[in-house]
Amino acid sequence: MAKEVLRRGYEPEFKREAVKLVKGGLSSAQVARDLGLKSNMVSRWVREAEADPAHSFPGKGVMKPDEAELDRL
């Protein structure tokens, strides 16, 4: 029997707080350990936040402005 893969979603505020901890001086690995996550996930969140700080982690059903424009077209 194949295992079901469950995708765990994290709230945008949770992601922002994790990024804030890294920006505050902790390593991605330490933040990940403290929060029970994989370090590559925290590192990805940091990269996403740095790439587009104003529109990172828009939430479920909410598109970034450029994605909304593409959808509209």
mmCIF file with all atom_site columns, N, CA and C in Angstrom:
data_model
loop_
_atom_site.group_PDB
_atom_site.id
_atom_site.type_symbol
_atom_site.label_atom_id
_atom_site.label_alt_id
_atom_site.label_comp_id
_atom_site.label_asym_id
_atom_site.label_entity_id
_atom_site.label_seq_id
_atom_site.pdbx_PDB_ins_code
_atom_site.Cartn_x
_atom_site.Cartn_y
_atom_site.Cartn_z
_atom_site.occupancy
_atom_site.B_iso_or_equiv
_atom_site.pdbx_formal_charge
_atom_site.auth_seq_id
_atom_site.auth_comp_id
_atom_site.auth_asym_id
_atom_site.auth_atom_id
_atom_site.pdbx_PDB_model_num
ATOM 1   N N  . MET A 1 1  ? 0.844  -1.174 0.000   1.00 0.00 ? 1  MET A N  1
ATOM 2   C CA . MET A 1 1  ? 0.000  0.000  0.000   1.00 0.00 ? 1  MET A CA 1
ATOM 3   C C  . MET A 1 1  ? 0.891  1.240  0.000   1.00 0.00 ? 1  MET A C  1
ATOM 4   N N  . ALA A 1 2  ? 0.579  2.158  -0.868  1.00 0.00 ? 2  ALA A N  1
ATOM 5   C CA . ALA A 1 2  ? 1.373  3.384  -0.968  1.00 0.00 ? 2  ALA A CA 1
ATOM 6   C C  . ALA A 1 2  ? 1.015  4.334  0.170   1.00 0.00 ? 2  ALA A C  1
ATOM 7   N N  . LYS A 1 3  ? 2.028  5.015  0.654   1.00 0.00 ? 3  LYS A N  1
ATOM 8   C CA . LYS A 1 3  ? 1.800  6.009  1.706   1.00 0.00 ? 3  LYS A CA 1
ATOM 9   C C  . LYS A 1 3  ? 1.189  7.257  1.109   1.00 0.00 ? 3  LYS A C  1
ATOM 10  N N  . GLU A 1 4  ? 0.277  7.829  1.835   1.00 0.00 ? 4  GLU A N  1
ATOM 11  C CA . GLU A 1 4  ? -0.293 9.102  1.415   1.00 0.00 ? 4  GLU A CA 1
ATOM 12  C C  . GLU A 1 4  ? 0.660  10.217 1.803   1.00 0.00 ? 4  GLU A C  1
ATOM 13  N N  . VAL A 1 5  ? 0.891  11.118 0.886   1.00 0.00 ? 5  VAL A N  1
ATOM 14  C CA . VAL A 1 5  ? 1.757  12.258 1.174   1.00 0.00 ? 5  VAL A CA 1
ATOM 15  C C  . VAL A 1 5  ? 0.856  13.420 1.563   1.00 0.00 ? 5  VAL A C  1
ATOM 16  N N  . LEU A 1 6  ? 1.034  13.886 2.766   1.00 0.00 ? 6  LEU A N  1
ATOM 17  C CA . LEU A 1 6  ? 0.243  15.007 3.253   1.00 0.00 ? 6  LEU A CA 1
ATOM 18  C C  . LEU A 1 6  ? 1.055  16.281 3.133   1.00 0.00 ? 6  LEU A C  1
ATOM 19  N N  . ARG A 1 7  ? 0.472  17.268 2.525   1.00 0.00 ? 7  ARG A N  1
ATOM 20  C CA . ARG A 1 7  ? 1.135  18.569 2.420   1.00 0.00 ? 7  ARG A CA 1
ATOM 21  C C  . ARG A 1 7  ? 0.643  19.436 3.555   1.00 0.00 ? 7  ARG A C  1
ATOM 22  N N  . ARG A 1 8  ? 1.561  19.893 4.321   1.00 0.00 ? 8  ARG A N  1
ATOM 23  C CA . ARG A 1 8  ? 1.216  20.755 5.444   1.00 0.00 ? 8  ARG A CA 1
ATOM 24  C C  . ARG A 1 8  ? 1.355  22.198 4.993   1.00 0.00 ? 8  ARG A C  1
ATOM 25  N N  . GLY A 1 9  ? 0.309  22.940 5.165   1.00 0.00 ? 9  GLY A N  1
ATOM 26  C CA . GLY A 1 9  ? 0.354  24.350 4.805   1.00 0.00 ? 9  GLY A CA 1
ATOM 27  C C  . GLY A 1 9  ? 0.630  25.181 6.045   1.00 0.00 ? 9  GLY A C  1
ATOM 28  N N  . TYR A 1 10 ? 1.376  26.220 5.875   1.00 0.00 ? 10 TYR A N  1
ATOM 29  C CA . TYR A 1 10 ? 1.697  27.108 6.987   1.00 0.00 ? 10 TYR A CA 1
ATOM 30  C C  . TYR A 1 10 ? 1.106  28.481 6.705   1.00 0.00 ? 10 TYR A C  1
ATOM 31  N N  . GLU A 1 11 ? 0.585  29.087 7.718   1.00 0.00 ? 11 GLU A N  1
ATOM 32  C CA . GLU A 1 11 ? -0.010 30.411 7.601   1.00 0.00 ? 11 GLU A CA 1
ATOM 33  C C  . GLU A 1 11 ? 1.069  31.433 7.241   1.00 0.00 ? 11 GLU A C  1
ATOM 34  N N  . PRO A 1 12 ? 0.700  32.443 6.452   1.00 0.00 ? 12 PRO A N  1
ATOM 35  C CA . PRO A 1 12 ? 1.679  33.469 6.074   1.00 0.00 ? 12 PRO A CA 1
ATOM 36  C C  . PRO A 1 12 ? 2.345  34.133 7.278   1.00 0.00 ? 12 PRO A C  1
ATOM 37  N N  . GLU A 1 13 ? 1.597  34.357 8.352   1.00 0.00 ? 13 GLU A N  1
ATOM 38  C CA . GLU A 1 13 ? 2.185  34.998 9.539   1.00 0.00 ? 13 GLU A CA 1
ATOM 39  C C  . GLU A 1 13 ? 3.253  34.107 10.170  1.00 0.00 ? 13 GLU A C  1
ATOM 40  N N  . PHE A 1 14 ? 3.037  32.791 10.176  1.00 0.00 ? 14 PHE A N  1
ATOM 41  C CA . PHE A 1 14 ? 4.024  31.848 10.704  1.00 0.00 ? 14 PHE A CA 1
ATOM 42  C C  . PHE A 1 14 ? 5.314  31.942 9.891   1.00 0.00 ? 14 PHE A C  1
ATOM 43  N N  . LYS A 1 15 ? 5.174  31.998 8.564   1.00 0.00 ? 15 LYS A N  1
ATOM 44  C CA . LYS A 1 15 ? 6.343  32.102 7.691   1.00 0.00 ? 15 LYS A CA 1
ATOM 45  C C  . LYS A 1 15 ? 7.080  33.415 7.943   1.00 0.00 ? 15 LYS A C  1
ATOM 46  N N  . ARG A 1 16 ? 6.322  34.512 8.067   1.00 0.00 ? 16 ARG A N  1
ATOM 47  C CA . ARG A 1 16 ? 6.950  35.819 8.315   1.00 0.00 ? 16 ARG A CA 1
ATOM 48  C C  . ARG A 1 16 ? 7.724  35.822 9.628   1.00 0.00 ? 16 ARG A C  1
ATOM 49  N N  . GLU A 1 17 ? 7.158  35.195 10.654  1.00 0.00 ? 17 GLU A N  1
ATOM 50  C CA . GLU A 1 17 ? 7.840  35.145 11.947  1.00 0.00 ? 17 GLU A CA 1
ATOM 51  C C  . GLU A 1 17 ? 9.124  34.314 11.858  1.00 0.00 ? 17 GLU A C  1
ATOM 52  N N  . ALA A 1 18 ? 9.085  33.210 11.112  1.00 0.00 ? 18 ALA A N  1
ATOM 53  C CA . ALA A 1 18 ? 10.289 32.391 10.941  1.00 0.00 ? 18 ALA A CA 1
ATOM 54  C C  . ALA A 1 18 ? 11.366 33.193 10.210  1.00 0.00 ? 18 ALA A C  1
ATOM 55  N N  . VAL A 1 19 ? 10.963 33.917 9.179   1.00 0.00 ? 19 VAL A N  1
ATOM 56  C CA . VAL A 1 19 ? 11.922 34.753 8.433   1.00 0.00 ? 19 VAL A CA 1
ATOM 57  C C  . VAL A 1 19 ? 12.482 35.840 9.341   1.00 0.00 ? 19 VAL A C  1
ATOM 58  N N  . LYS A 1 20 ? 11.632 36.411 10.173  1.00 0.00 ? 20 LYS A N  1
ATOM 59  C CA . LYS A 1 20 ? 12.074 37.467 11.088  1.00 0.00 ? 20 LYS A CA 1
ATOM 60  C C  . LYS A 1 20 ? 13.138 36.935 12.057  1.00 0.00 ? 20 LYS A C  1
ATOM 61  N N  . LEU A 1 21 ? 12.982 35.695 12.504  1.00 0.00 ? 21 LEU A N  1
ATOM 62  C CA . LEU A 1 21 ? 13.975 35.089 13.392  1.00 0.00 ? 21 LEU A CA 1
ATOM 63  C C  . LEU A 1 21 ? 15.322 34.945 12.691  1.00 0.00 ? 21 LEU A C  1
ATOM 64  N N  . VAL A 1 22 ? 15.285 34.541 11.415  1.00 0.00 ? 22 VAL A N  1
ATOM 65  C CA . VAL A 1 22 ? 16.537 34.412 10.655  1.00 0.00 ? 22 VAL A CA 1
ATOM 66  C C  . VAL A 1 22 ? 17.166 35.784 10.450  1.00 0.00 ? 22 VAL A C  1
ATOM 67  N N  . LYS A 1 23 ? 16.346 36.772 10.104  1.00 0.00 ? 23 LYS A N  1
ATOM 68  C CA . LYS A 1 23 ? 16.857 38.135 9.912   1.00 0.00 ? 23 LYS A CA 1
ATOM 69  C C  . LYS A 1 23 ? 17.411 38.705 11.217  1.00 0.00 ? 23 LYS A C  1
ATOM 70  N N  . GLY A 1 24 ? 16.916 38.198 12.345  1.00 0.00 ? 24 GLY A N  1
ATOM 71  C CA . GLY A 1 24 ? 17.371 38.654 13.649  1.00 0.00 ? 24 GLY A CA 1
ATOM 72  C C  . GLY A 1 24 ? 18.700 38.060 14.075  1.00 0.00 ? 24 GLY A C  1
ATOM 73  N N  . GLY A 1 25 ? 19.227 37.136 13.272  1.00 0.00 ? 25 GLY A N  1
ATOM 74  C CA . GLY A 1 25 ? 20.557 36.612 13.582  1.00 0.00 ? 25 GLY A CA 1
ATOM 75  C C  . GLY A 1 25 ? 20.646 35.111 13.779  1.00 0.00 ? 25 GLY A C  1
ATOM 76  N N  . LEU A 1 26 ? 19.524 34.428 13.890  1.00 0.00 ? 26 LEU A N  1
ATOM 77  C CA . LEU A 1 26 ? 19.582 32.976 14.020  1.00 0.00 ? 26 LEU A CA 1
ATOM 78  C C  . LEU A 1 26 ? 19.795 32.346 12.652  1.00 0.00 ? 26 LEU A C  1
ATOM 79  N N  . SER A 1 27 ? 20.379 31.165 12.631  1.00 0.00 ? 27 SER A N  1
ATOM 80  C CA . SER A 1 27 ? 20.560 30.475 11.353  1.00 0.00 ? 27 SER A CA 1
ATOM 81  C C  . SER A 1 27 ? 19.248 29.818 10.932  1.00 0.00 ? 27 SER A C  1
ATOM 82  N N  . SER A 1 28 ? 19.123 29.577 9.645   1.00 0.00 ? 28 SER A N  1
ATOM 83  C CA . SER A 1 28 ? 17.934 28.885 9.128   1.00 0.00 ? 28 SER A CA 1
ATOM 84  C C  . SER A 1 28 ? 17.804 27.513 9.769   1.00 0.00 ? 28 SER A C  1
ATOM 85  N N  . ALA A 1 29 ? 18.936 26.859 9.962   1.00 0.00 ? 29 ALA A N  1
ATOM 86  C CA . ALA A 1 29 ? 18.929 25.524 10.564  1.00 0.00 ? 29 ALA A CA 1
ATOM 87  C C  . ALA A 1 29 ? 18.420 25.571 12.007  1.00 0.00 ? 29 ALA A C  1
ATOM 88  N N  . GLN A 1 30 ? 18.841 26.578 12.761  1.00 0.00 ? 30 GLN A N  1
ATOM 89  C CA . GLN A 1 30 ? 18.403 26.704 14.158  1.00 0.00 ? 30 GLN A CA 1
ATOM 90  C C  . GLN A 1 30 ? 16.908 26.998 14.231  1.00 0.00 ? 30 GLN A C  1
ATOM 91  N N  . VAL A 1 31 ? 16.443 27.917 13.400  1.00 0.00 ? 31 VAL A N  1
ATOM 92  C CA . VAL A 1 31 ? 15.015 28.257 13.372  1.00 0.00 ? 31 VAL A CA 1
ATOM 93  C C  . VAL A 1 31 ? 14.205 27.022 12.994  1.00 0.00 ? 31 VAL A C  1
ATOM 94  N N  . ALA A 1 32 ? 14.676 26.287 11.996  1.00 0.00 ? 32 ALA A N  1
ATOM 95  C CA . ALA A 1 32 ? 13.981 25.071 11.570  1.00 0.00 ? 32 ALA A CA 1
ATOM 96  C C  . ALA A 1 32 ? 13.904 24.057 12.713  1.00 0.00 ? 32 ALA A C  1
ATOM 97  N N  . ARG A 1 33 ? 15.015 23.853 13.412  1.00 0.00 ? 33 ARG A N  1
ATOM 98  C CA . ARG A 1 33 ? 15.007 22.908 14.552  1.00 0.00 ? 33 ARG A CA 1
ATOM 99  C C  . ARG A 1 33 ? 14.020 23.358 15.616  1.00 0.00 ? 33 ARG A C  1
ATOM 100 N N  . ASP A 1 34 ? 14.041 24.647 15.933  1.00 0.00 ? 34 ASP A N  1
ATOM 101 C CA . ASP A 1 34 ? 13.165 25.176 16.982  1.00 0.00 ? 34 ASP A CA 1
ATOM 102 C C  . ASP A 1 34 ? 11.689 25.035 16.625  1.00 0.00 ? 34 ASP A C  1
ATOM 103 N N  . LEU A 1 35 ? 11.385 25.144 15.330  1.00 0.00 ? 35 LEU A N  1
ATOM 104 C CA . LEU A 1 35 ? 9.994  25.095 14.890  1.00 0.00 ? 35 LEU A CA 1
ATOM 105 C C  . LEU A 1 35 ? 9.563  23.719 14.382  1.00 0.00 ? 35 LEU A C  1
ATOM 106 N N  . GLY A 1 36 ? 10.506 22.767 14.366  1.00 0.00 ? 36 GLY A N  1
ATOM 107 C CA . GLY A 1 36 ? 10.186 21.414 13.918  1.00 0.00 ? 36 GLY A CA 1
ATOM 108 C C  . GLY A 1 36 ? 10.014 21.315 12.408  1.00 0.00 ? 36 GLY A C  1
ATOM 109 N N  . LEU A 1 37 ? 10.813 22.082 11.671  1.00 0.00 ? 37 LEU A N  1
ATOM 110 C CA . LEU A 1 37 ? 10.737 22.108 10.214  1.00 0.00 ? 37 LEU A CA 1
ATOM 111 C C  . LEU A 1 37 ? 12.056 21.633 9.625   1.00 0.00 ? 37 LEU A C  1
ATOM 112 N N  . LYS A 1 38 ? 12.051 21.427 8.316   1.00 0.00 ? 38 LYS A N  1
ATOM 113 C CA . LYS A 1 38 ? 13.297 21.133 7.608   1.00 0.00 ? 38 LYS A CA 1
ATOM 114 C C  . LYS A 1 38 ? 13.972 22.464 7.280   1.00 0.00 ? 38 LYS A C  1
ATOM 115 N N  . SER A 1 39 ? 15.290 22.491 7.356   1.00 0.00 ? 39 SER A N  1
ATOM 116 C CA . SER A 1 39 ? 16.010 23.756 7.170   1.00 0.00 ? 39 SER A CA 1
ATOM 117 C C  . SER A 1 39 ? 15.846 24.307 5.759   1.00 0.00 ? 39 SER A C  1
ATOM 118 N N  . ASN A 1 40 ? 15.701 23.419 4.765   1.00 0.00 ? 40 ASN A N  1
ATOM 119 C CA . ASN A 1 40 ? 15.544 23.932 3.401   1.00 0.00 ? 40 ASN A CA 1
ATOM 120 C C  . ASN A 1 40 ? 14.230 24.697 3.243   1.00 0.00 ? 40 ASN A C  1
ATOM 121 N N  . MET A 1 41 ? 13.214 24.362 4.036   1.00 0.00 ? 41 MET A N  1
ATOM 122 C CA . MET A 1 41 ? 11.948 25.076 3.962   1.00 0.00 ? 41 MET A CA 1
ATOM 123 C C  . MET A 1 41 ? 12.112 26.502 4.483   1.00 0.00 ? 41 MET A C  1
ATOM 124 N N  . VAL A 1 42 ? 12.783 26.649 5.602   1.00 0.00 ? 42 VAL A N  1
ATOM 125 C CA . VAL A 1 42 ? 13.007 27.980 6.173   1.00 0.00 ? 42 VAL A CA 1
ATOM 126 C C  . VAL A 1 42 ? 13.882 28.804 5.228   1.00 0.00 ? 42 VAL A C  1
ATOM 127 N N  . SER A 1 43 ? 14.897 28.185 4.654   1.00 0.00 ? 43 SER A N  1
ATOM 128 C CA . SER A 1 43 ? 15.764 28.895 3.700   1.00 0.00 ? 43 SER A CA 1
ATOM 129 C C  . SER A 1 43 ? 14.970 29.374 2.489   1.00 0.00 ? 43 SER A C  1
ATOM 130 N N  . ARG A 1 44 ? 14.042 28.545 2.013   1.00 0.00 ? 44 ARG A N  1
ATOM 131 C CA . ARG A 1 44 ? 13.212 28.936 0.876   1.00 0.00 ? 44 ARG A CA 1
ATOM 132 C C  . ARG A 1 44 ? 12.323 30.124 1.236   1.00 0.00 ? 44 ARG A C  1
ATOM 133 N N  . TRP A 1 45 ? 11.759 30.098 2.437   1.00 0.00 ? 45 TRP A N  1
ATOM 134 C CA . TRP A 1 45 ? 10.920 31.214 2.882   1.00 0.00 ? 45 TRP A CA 1
ATOM 135 C C  . TRP A 1 45 ? 11.725 32.510 2.935   1.00 0.00 ? 45 TRP A C  1
ATOM 136 N N  . VAL A 1 46 ? 12.954 32.421 3.399   1.00 0.00 ? 46 VAL A N  1
ATOM 137 C CA . VAL A 1 46 ? 13.811 33.607 3.470   1.00 0.00 ? 46 VAL A CA 1
ATOM 138 C C  . VAL A 1 46 ? 14.079 34.136 2.064   1.00 0.00 ? 46 VAL A C  1
ATOM 139 N N  . ARG A 1 47 ? 14.389 33.244 1.122   1.00 0.00 ? 47 ARG A N  1
ATOM 140 C CA . ARG A 1 47 ? 14.632 33.669 -0.266  1.00 0.00 ? 47 ARG A CA 1
ATOM 141 C C  . ARG A 1 47 ? 13.382 34.318 -0.858  1.00 0.00 ? 47 ARG A C  1
ATOM 142 N N  . GLU A 1 48 ? 12.213 33.725 -0.620  1.00 0.00 ? 48 GLU A N  1
ATOM 143 C CA . GLU A 1 48 ? 10.963 34.285 -1.140  1.00 0.00 ? 48 GLU A CA 1
ATOM 144 C C  . GLU A 1 48 ? 10.702 35.675 -0.558  1.00 0.00 ? 48 GLU A C  1
ATOM 145 N N  . ALA A 1 49 ? 10.958 35.830 0.730   1.00 0.00 ? 49 ALA A N  1
ATOM 146 C CA . ALA A 1 49 ? 10.736 37.125 1.386   1.00 0.00 ? 49 ALA A CA 1
ATOM 147 C C  . ALA A 1 49 ? 11.707 38.178 0.867   1.00 0.00 ? 49 ALA A C  1
ATOM 148 N N  . GLU A 1 50 ? 12.946 37.782 0.596   1.00 0.00 ? 50 GLU A N  1
ATOM 149 C CA . GLU A 1 50 ? 13.931 38.730 0.075   1.00 0.00 ? 50 GLU A CA 1
ATOM 150 C C  . GLU A 1 50 ? 13.633 39.107 -1.371  1.00 0.00 ? 50 GLU A C  1
ATOM 151 N N  . ALA A 1 51 ? 13.099 38.179 -2.151  1.00 0.00 ? 51 ALA A N  1
ATOM 152 C CA . ALA A 1 51 ? 12.826 38.433 -3.562  1.00 0.00 ? 51 ALA A CA 1
ATOM 153 C C  . ALA A 1 51 ? 11.679 39.426 -3.758  1.00 0.00 ? 51 ALA A C  1
ATOM 154 N N  . ASP A 1 52 ? 10.673 39.347 -2.902  1.00 0.00 ? 52 ASP A N  1
ATOM 155 C CA . ASP A 1 52 ? 9.505  40.222 -3.051  1.00 0.00 ? 52 ASP A CA 1
ATOM 156 C C  . ASP A 1 52 ? 8.898  40.483 -1.674  1.00 0.00 ? 52 ASP A C  1
ATOM 157 N N  . PRO A 1 53 ? 9.527  41.356 -0.883  1.00 0.00 ? 53 PRO A N  1
ATOM 158 C CA . PRO A 1 53 ? 9.087  41.565 0.501   1.00 0.00 ? 53 PRO A CA 1
ATOM 159 C C  . PRO A 1 53 ? 7.635  42.013 0.637   1.00 0.00 ? 53 PRO A C  1
ATOM 160 N N  . ALA A 1 54 ? 7.165  42.834 -0.265  1.00 0.00 ? 54 ALA A N  1
ATOM 161 C CA . ALA A 1 54 ? 5.812  43.376 -0.135  1.00 0.00 ? 54 ALA A CA 1
ATOM 162 C C  . ALA A 1 54 ? 4.735  42.343 -0.443  1.00 0.00 ? 54 ALA A C  1
ATOM 163 N N  . HIS A 1 55 ? 5.057  41.351 -1.275  1.00 0.00 ? 55 HIS A N  1
ATOM 164 C CA . HIS A 1 55 ? 4.036  40.404 -1.706  1.00 0.00 ? 55 HIS A CA 1
ATOM 165 C C  . HIS A 1 55 ? 4.377  38.952 -1.387  1.00 0.00 ? 55 HIS A C  1
ATOM 166 N N  . SER A 1 56 ? 5.322  38.706 -0.514  1.00 0.00 ? 56 SER A N  1
ATOM 167 C CA . SER A 1 56 ? 5.650  37.326 -0.183  1.00 0.00 ? 56 SER A CA 1
ATOM 168 C C  . SER A 1 56 ? 4.561  36.737 0.713   1.00 0.00 ? 56 SER A C  1
ATOM 169 N N  . PHE A 1 57 ? 4.314  35.466 0.537   1.00 0.00 ? 57 PHE A N  1
ATOM 170 C CA . PHE A 1 57 ? 3.335  34.702 1.317   1.00 0.00 ? 57 PHE A CA 1
ATOM 171 C C  . PHE A 1 57 ? 1.938  35.336 1.260   1.00 0.00 ? 57 PHE A C  1
ATOM 172 N N  . PRO A 1 58 ? 1.351  35.423 0.071   1.00 0.00 ? 58 PRO A N  1
ATOM 173 C CA . PRO A 1 58 ? 0.051  36.075 -0.038  1.00 0.00 ? 58 PRO A CA 1
ATOM 174 C C  . PRO A 1 58 ? -1.101 35.317 0.615   1.00 0.00 ? 58 PRO A C  1
ATOM 175 N N  . GLY A 1 59 ? -0.952 34.044 0.852   1.00 0.00 ? 59 GLY A N  1
ATOM 176 C CA . GLY A 1 59 ? -2.033 33.281 1.473   1.00 0.00 ? 59 GLY A CA 1
ATOM 177 C C  . GLY A 1 59 ? -2.824 32.494 0.450   1.00 0.00 ? 59 GLY A C  1
ATOM 178 N N  . LYS A 1 60 ? -3.689 31.646 0.927   1.00 0.00 ? 60 LYS A N  1
ATOM 179 C CA . LYS A 1 60 ? -4.479 30.785 0.046   1.00 0.00 ? 60 LYS A CA 1
ATOM 180 C C  . LYS A 1 60 ? -5.501 31.615 -0.715  1.00 0.00 ? 60 LYS A C  1
ATOM 181 N N  . GLY A 1 61 ? -5.546 31.398 -2.009  1.00 0.00 ? 61 GLY A N  1
ATOM 182 C CA . GLY A 1 61 ? -6.529 32.075 -2.833  1.00 0.00 ? 61 GLY A CA 1
ATOM 183 C C  . GLY A 1 61 ? -6.193 33.506 -3.181  1.00 0.00 ? 61 GLY A C  1
ATOM 184 N N  . VAL A 1 62 ? -5.085 34.018 -2.691  1.00 0.00 ? 62 VAL A N  1
ATOM 185 C CA . VAL A 1 62 ? -4.686 35.394 -2.978  1.00 0.00 ? 62 VAL A CA 1
ATOM 186 C C  . VAL A 1 62 ? -3.466 35.340 -3.894  1.00 0.00 ? 62 VAL A C  1
ATOM 187 N N  . MET A 1 63 ? -3.548 36.035 -5.001  1.00 0.00 ? 63 MET A N  1
ATOM 188 C CA . MET A 1 63 ? -2.441 36.036 -5.958  1.00 0.00 ? 63 MET A CA 1
ATOM 189 C C  . MET A 1 63 ? -1.593 37.286 -5.801  1.00 0.00 ? 63 MET A C  1
ATOM 190 N N  . LYS A 1 64 ? -0.320 37.141 -6.152  1.00 0.00 ? 64 LYS A N  1
ATOM 191 C CA . LYS A 1 64 ? 0.550  38.305 -6.235  1.00 0.00 ? 64 LYS A CA 1
ATOM 192 C C  . LYS A 1 64 ? 0.051  39.152 -7.405  1.00 0.00 ? 64 LYS A C  1
ATOM 193 N N  . PRO A 1 65 ? 0.310  40.457 -7.389  1.00 0.00 ? 65 PRO A N  1
ATOM 194 C CA . PRO A 1 65 ? -0.210 41.334 -8.450  1.00 0.00 ? 65 PRO A CA 1
ATOM 195 C C  . PRO A 1 65 ? 0.141  40.877 -9.865  1.00 0.00 ? 65 PRO A C  1
ATOM 196 N N  . ASP A 1 66 ? 1.381  40.435 -10.090 1.00 0.00 ? 66 ASP A N  1
ATOM 197 C CA . ASP A 1 66 ? 1.753  40.008 -11.436 1.00 0.00 ? 66 ASP A CA 1
ATOM 198 C C  . ASP A 1 66 ? 1.027  38.731 -11.850 1.00 0.00 ? 66 ASP A C  1
ATOM 199 N N  . GLU A 1 67 ? 0.796  37.825 -10.888 1.00 0.00 ? 67 GLU A N  1
ATOM 200 C CA . GLU A 1 67 ? 0.039  36.600 -11.182 1.00 0.00 ? 67 GLU A CA 1
ATOM 201 C C  . GLU A 1 67 ? -1.419 36.925 -11.487 1.00 0.00 ? 67 GLU A C  1
ATOM 202 N N  . ALA A 1 68 ? -1.978 37.877 -10.753 1.00 0.00 ? 68 ALA A N  1
ATOM 203 C CA . ALA A 1 68 ? -3.368 38.279 -10.983 1.00 0.00 ? 68 ALA A CA 1
ATOM 204 C C  . ALA A 1 68 ? -3.514 38.903 -12.371 1.00 0.00 ? 68 ALA A C  1
ATOM 205 N N  . GLU A 1 69 ? -2.528 39.692 -12.793 1.00 0.00 ? 69 GLU A N  1
ATOM 206 C CA . GLU A 1 69 ? -2.568 40.300 -14.114 1.00 0.00 ? 69 GLU A CA 1
ATOM 207 C C  . GLU A 1 69 ? -2.498 39.245 -15.208 1.00 0.00 ? 69 GLU A C  1
ATOM 208 N N  . LEU A 1 70 ? -1.627 38.247 -15.018 1.00 0.00 ? 70 LEU A N  1
ATOM 209 C CA . LEU A 1 70 ? -1.545 37.154 -15.996 1.00 0.00 ? 70 LEU A CA 1
ATOM 210 C C  . LEU A 1 70 ? -2.853 36.380 -16.051 1.00 0.00 ? 70 LEU A C  1
ATOM 211 N N  . ASP A 1 71 ? -3.457 36.140 -14.921 1.00 0.00 ? 71 ASP A N  1
ATOM 212 C CA . ASP A 1 71 ? -4.734 35.434 -14.867 1.00 0.00 ? 71 ASP A CA 1
ATOM 213 C C  . ASP A 1 71 ? -5.820 36.237 -15.574 1.00 0.00 ? 71 ASP A C  1
ATOM 214 N N  . ARG A 1 72 ? -5.790 37.540 -15.389 1.00 0.00 ? 72 ARG A N  1
ATOM 215 C CA . ARG A 1 72 ? -6.788 38.425 -16.006 1.00 0.00 ? 72 ARG A CA 1
ATOM 216 C C  . ARG A 1 72 ? -6.660 38.390 -17.529 1.00 0.00 ? 72 ARG A C  1
ATOM 217 N N  . LEU A 1 73 ? -5.414 38.338 -18.017 1.00 0.00 ? 73 LEU A N  1
ATOM 218 C CA . LEU A 1 73 ? -5.189 38.325 -19.469 1.00 0.00 ? 73 LEU A CA 1
ATOM 219 C C  . LEU A 1 73 ? -5.571 36.978 -20.030 1.00 0.00 ? 73 LEU A C  1
#
